[in-house]
Short mmCIF file of C-alpha atoms and ligand atoms in Angstrom, two decimals:
data_model
loop_
_atom_site.label_atom_id
_atom_site.label_comp_id
_atom_site.label_asym_id
_atom_site.label_seq_id
_atom_site.Cartn_x
_atom_site.Cartn_y
_atom_site.Cartn_z
CA UNK A 1 107.92 117.01 85.26
CA UNK A 2 109.68 116.73 88.67
CA UNK A 3 110.49 113.29 89.98
CA UNK A 4 108.20 112.10 92.78
CA UNK A 5 109.80 112.55 96.18
CA UNK A 6 109.64 109.39 98.30
CA UNK A 7 110.55 109.49 101.98
CA UNK A 8 111.51 107.03 104.70
CA UNK A 9 111.22 107.05 108.47
CA UNK A 10 112.28 104.20 110.69
CA UNK A 11 108.90 102.46 110.40
CA UNK A 12 107.24 104.01 107.33
CA UNK A 13 107.69 104.57 103.63
CA UNK A 14 105.99 107.71 102.23
CA UNK A 15 105.48 107.06 98.53
CA UNK A 16 103.48 107.63 95.36
CA UNK A 17 100.06 105.97 95.34
CA UNK A 18 99.74 102.55 93.70
CA UNK A 19 96.59 100.92 92.23
CA UNK A 20 96.60 98.42 95.14
CA UNK A 21 96.12 101.30 97.63
CA UNK A 22 92.70 102.27 96.28
CA UNK A 23 90.71 99.40 97.88
CA UNK A 24 92.13 99.77 101.42
CA UNK A 25 91.77 103.54 101.08
CA UNK A 26 88.08 103.09 100.21
CA UNK A 27 87.65 100.86 103.29
CA UNK A 28 89.11 103.62 105.48
CA UNK A 29 86.94 106.29 103.93
CA UNK A 30 83.82 104.16 104.48
CA UNK A 31 84.65 103.77 108.19
CA UNK A 32 82.54 106.15 110.33
CA UNK A 33 85.27 106.18 113.01
CA UNK A 34 87.87 107.48 110.56
CA UNK A 35 85.43 110.00 109.08
CA UNK A 36 83.85 111.15 112.38
CA UNK A 37 85.11 114.72 111.93
CA UNK A 38 84.20 115.03 108.25
CA UNK A 39 80.71 115.76 106.95
CA UNK A 40 80.27 112.21 105.56
CA UNK A 41 81.99 108.94 104.76
CA UNK A 42 83.11 108.55 101.14
CA UNK A 43 81.74 105.98 98.73
CA UNK A 44 84.11 104.02 96.48
CA UNK A 45 83.87 106.50 93.60
CA UNK A 46 84.61 109.52 95.81
CA UNK A 47 87.45 107.68 97.55
CA UNK A 48 89.01 106.63 94.23
CA UNK A 49 88.70 110.20 92.95
CA UNK A 50 90.57 111.47 96.02
CA UNK A 51 93.32 108.84 95.67
CA UNK A 52 93.69 109.69 91.95
CA UNK A 53 93.92 113.38 92.77
CA UNK A 54 96.65 112.72 95.37
CA UNK A 55 98.48 110.57 92.80
CA UNK A 56 98.30 113.21 90.04
CA UNK A 57 99.42 116.04 92.31
CA UNK A 58 102.48 114.03 93.40
CA UNK A 59 103.22 113.24 89.73
CA UNK A 60 102.84 116.93 88.82
CA UNK A 61 104.66 118.58 91.73
CA UNK A 62 106.87 115.81 93.12
CA UNK A 63 105.27 116.17 96.58
CA UNK A 64 101.82 115.96 98.14
CA UNK A 65 99.70 113.72 100.33
CA UNK A 66 101.91 110.63 100.23
CA UNK A 67 100.58 107.09 100.59
CA UNK A 68 101.93 105.58 103.83
CA UNK A 69 103.30 102.05 103.82
CA UNK A 70 104.10 100.24 107.05
CA UNK A 71 107.57 98.79 106.49
CA UNK A 72 107.12 95.78 108.77
CA UNK A 73 104.04 94.51 106.90
CA UNK A 74 104.18 96.28 103.51
CA UNK A 75 100.57 97.37 104.18
CA UNK A 76 99.05 100.63 102.95
CA UNK A 77 97.87 102.39 106.14
CA UNK A 78 96.66 105.83 104.96
CA UNK A 79 98.26 109.12 103.96
CA UNK A 80 100.28 111.98 105.40
CA UNK A 81 101.75 114.92 103.57
CA UNK A 82 101.58 118.41 102.19
CA UNK A 83 98.81 120.02 100.22
CA UNK A 84 97.66 123.37 98.81
CA UNK A 85 94.03 123.67 99.94
CA UNK A 86 91.54 124.43 97.18
CA UNK A 87 89.05 126.16 99.50
CA UNK A 88 89.22 129.92 99.93
CA UNK A 89 90.39 129.97 103.56
CA UNK A 90 90.91 133.13 105.66
CA UNK A 91 94.69 132.42 105.65
CA UNK A 92 95.04 131.37 101.97
CA UNK A 93 97.34 130.91 100.18
CA UNK A 94 98.99 128.35 102.42
CA UNK A 95 100.66 124.95 102.56
CA UNK A 96 98.75 122.48 104.70
CA UNK A 97 100.00 119.33 106.42
CA UNK A 98 97.39 116.58 106.75
CA UNK A 99 96.94 112.94 107.76
CA UNK A 100 94.37 110.15 107.65
CA UNK A 101 95.12 106.61 108.85
CA UNK A 102 93.03 103.45 108.97
CA UNK A 103 91.79 103.11 112.57
CA UNK A 104 93.63 99.80 113.11
CA UNK A 105 96.89 101.72 112.84
CA UNK A 106 96.05 104.49 115.33
CA UNK A 107 97.95 104.61 118.60
CA UNK A 108 101.40 103.75 117.20
CA UNK A 109 102.82 107.23 116.64
CA UNK A 110 102.71 106.71 112.86
CA UNK A 111 100.95 109.98 111.95
CA UNK A 112 103.40 112.06 114.00
CA UNK A 113 106.41 110.13 112.65
CA UNK A 114 105.30 110.63 109.03
CA UNK A 115 104.38 114.28 109.64
CA UNK A 116 107.81 115.06 111.10
CA UNK A 117 109.38 113.80 107.88
CA UNK A 118 106.89 115.76 105.76
CA UNK A 119 107.66 118.95 107.71
CA UNK A 120 111.39 118.43 107.26
CA UNK A 121 110.86 118.00 103.52
CA UNK A 122 108.54 121.01 103.32
CA UNK A 123 110.99 123.32 105.03
CA UNK A 124 114.40 121.95 104.02
CA UNK A 125 113.82 120.55 100.52
CA UNK A 126 110.84 122.51 99.22
CA UNK A 127 111.68 125.80 100.96
CA UNK A 128 108.24 126.64 102.39
CA UNK A 129 108.29 129.43 104.98
CA UNK A 130 105.20 128.28 106.91
CA UNK A 131 103.10 125.10 107.13
CA UNK A 132 99.62 125.11 108.67
CA UNK A 133 97.17 122.49 109.80
CA UNK A 134 93.49 122.77 110.65
CA UNK A 135 90.65 120.58 111.74
CA UNK A 136 87.17 120.61 113.24
CA UNK A 137 87.38 121.88 116.84
CA UNK A 138 86.39 118.51 118.34
CA UNK A 139 88.99 116.44 116.47
CA UNK A 140 91.20 115.88 119.51
CA UNK A 141 93.32 113.13 117.93
CA UNK A 142 94.30 115.35 115.02
CA UNK A 143 94.90 118.33 117.32
CA UNK A 144 97.14 116.10 119.46
CA UNK A 145 99.28 115.35 116.37
CA UNK A 146 99.59 119.12 115.71
CA UNK A 147 100.59 119.68 119.33
CA UNK A 148 103.14 116.84 119.29
CA UNK A 149 104.67 118.56 116.25
CA UNK A 150 104.90 121.79 118.33
CA UNK A 151 102.66 123.64 115.90
CA UNK A 152 101.27 126.82 117.49
CA UNK A 153 97.52 127.25 117.79
CA UNK A 154 96.27 130.43 116.16
CA UNK A 155 94.07 132.39 118.60
CA UNK A 156 91.28 132.61 116.00
CA UNK A 157 89.07 129.72 114.98
CA UNK A 158 87.45 129.96 111.54
CA UNK A 159 84.45 128.68 109.63
CA UNK A 160 85.40 126.18 106.92
CA UNK A 161 83.71 127.48 103.76
CA UNK A 162 83.21 123.97 102.29
CA UNK A 163 81.09 122.81 105.27
CA UNK A 164 77.45 123.95 105.46
CA UNK A 165 76.65 126.71 107.96
CA UNK A 166 74.35 124.58 110.09
CA UNK A 167 76.95 121.79 110.49
CA UNK A 168 78.82 121.83 113.86
CA UNK A 169 81.96 120.57 112.04
CA UNK A 170 82.20 123.92 110.25
CA UNK A 171 84.08 125.59 113.11
CA UNK A 172 87.80 124.83 112.74
CA UNK A 173 90.96 125.51 114.69
CA UNK A 174 94.19 126.50 112.95
CA UNK A 175 97.73 125.60 113.91
CA UNK A 176 100.82 127.17 112.32
CA UNK A 177 104.54 126.38 112.21
CA UNK A 178 107.11 128.66 110.61
CA UNK A 179 110.41 127.48 109.21
CA UNK A 180 112.21 129.51 111.92
CA UNK A 181 110.19 127.81 114.68
CA UNK A 182 110.84 124.41 113.14
CA UNK A 183 114.59 125.09 112.85
CA UNK A 184 114.62 126.22 116.49
CA UNK A 185 113.03 122.89 117.51
CA UNK A 186 115.82 120.97 115.75
CA UNK A 187 118.49 122.45 118.08
C1 COA B 201 94.39 112.03 113.35
C2 COA B 201 95.02 110.63 113.37
C3 COA B 201 95.95 110.45 112.17
C4 COA B 201 95.80 110.50 114.69
O1 COA B 201 96.23 109.16 114.84
P1 COA B 201 96.99 108.73 116.19
O2 COA B 201 97.32 107.32 116.05
O3 COA B 201 96.21 109.21 117.37
O4 COA B 201 98.30 109.64 116.16
P2 COA B 201 99.81 109.13 116.07
O5 COA B 201 99.95 108.22 114.91
O6 COA B 201 100.67 110.30 116.14
O7 COA B 201 99.94 108.23 117.38
C5 COA B 201 99.95 108.81 118.67
C6 COA B 201 99.51 107.78 119.68
O8 COA B 201 100.32 106.61 119.56
C7 COA B 201 100.95 106.31 120.84
N1 COA B 201 102.21 105.58 120.56
C8 COA B 201 102.33 104.22 120.69
N2 COA B 201 103.54 103.84 120.30
C9 COA B 201 104.21 104.95 119.93
C10 COA B 201 105.52 105.18 119.45
N3 COA B 201 106.40 104.18 119.24
N4 COA B 201 105.89 106.45 119.14
C11 COA B 201 105.02 107.47 119.35
N5 COA B 201 103.77 107.30 119.81
C12 COA B 201 103.36 106.05 120.10
C13 COA B 201 101.05 107.65 121.50
O9 COA B 201 101.18 107.54 122.89
C14 COA B 201 99.69 108.27 121.12
O10 COA B 201 98.69 107.65 121.88
P3 COA B 201 97.48 108.48 122.57
O11 COA B 201 96.59 108.94 121.44
O12 COA B 201 96.83 107.46 123.42
O13 COA B 201 98.10 109.62 123.28
C15 COA B 201 93.91 109.55 113.32
O14 COA B 201 93.06 109.71 114.45
C16 COA B 201 93.05 109.64 112.07
O15 COA B 201 93.44 109.17 111.01
N6 COA B 201 91.85 110.26 112.18
C17 COA B 201 90.91 110.32 111.09
C18 COA B 201 91.30 111.28 110.01
C19 COA B 201 91.39 112.70 110.52
O16 COA B 201 90.57 113.15 111.31
N7 COA B 201 92.41 113.39 110.00
C20 COA B 201 92.64 114.76 110.35
C21 COA B 201 91.71 115.64 109.63
S1 COA B 201 92.25 117.30 109.70
#
């Protein structure tokens, strides 16, 4: 079993999930503002199941959707990290980068800061050749993170197979970043 990778930025600690994270994570997932671009908020059981899944994948692979801790307060503020999507997407197989923060912590640059560290780890430590990100077309805040990371928007949008056909959230945009593009950005 690989050891769990833990990462630091100037303001954040990206770490394995702890039992104390589950309650604040459930509060986030019950917040309609946080979940505005998902089909529904999550109840406590669904939120706990997601946190447990993130925890087991980090334990199994050493990497994943890391819990984010704000260093100045020690508070759990959400997650950012790398994931292999389960859904059969038009560009599968792929490595996805994703983020979800409690709304009180938006507007501080935390998601971008954590994602930059996750990208560095994905390319330099884990050796991935491309990392993608995708979201519902109207999720401007998430798209802004992708753009701040200099990810390139794919010209084709796609229908997310896990979202019902009649739901307007089904239409997604896709952003991609190759290792070569990322290395170029570092110079
Ligand atoms: C997507 C999400 C993580 C983006 O959060 P965010 O706070 O807007 O993004 P960042 O953490 O990168 O912060 C950027 C903002 O902080 C500001 N900022 C303030 N201090 C900053 C600093 N020291 N450094 C950088 N940016 C700073 C930036 O100007 C920017 O503000 P703006 O949105 O007014 O332009 C958040 O909206 C979220 O969790 N949404 C719900 C979950 C979700 O939809 N996830 C994606 C599904 S695919």
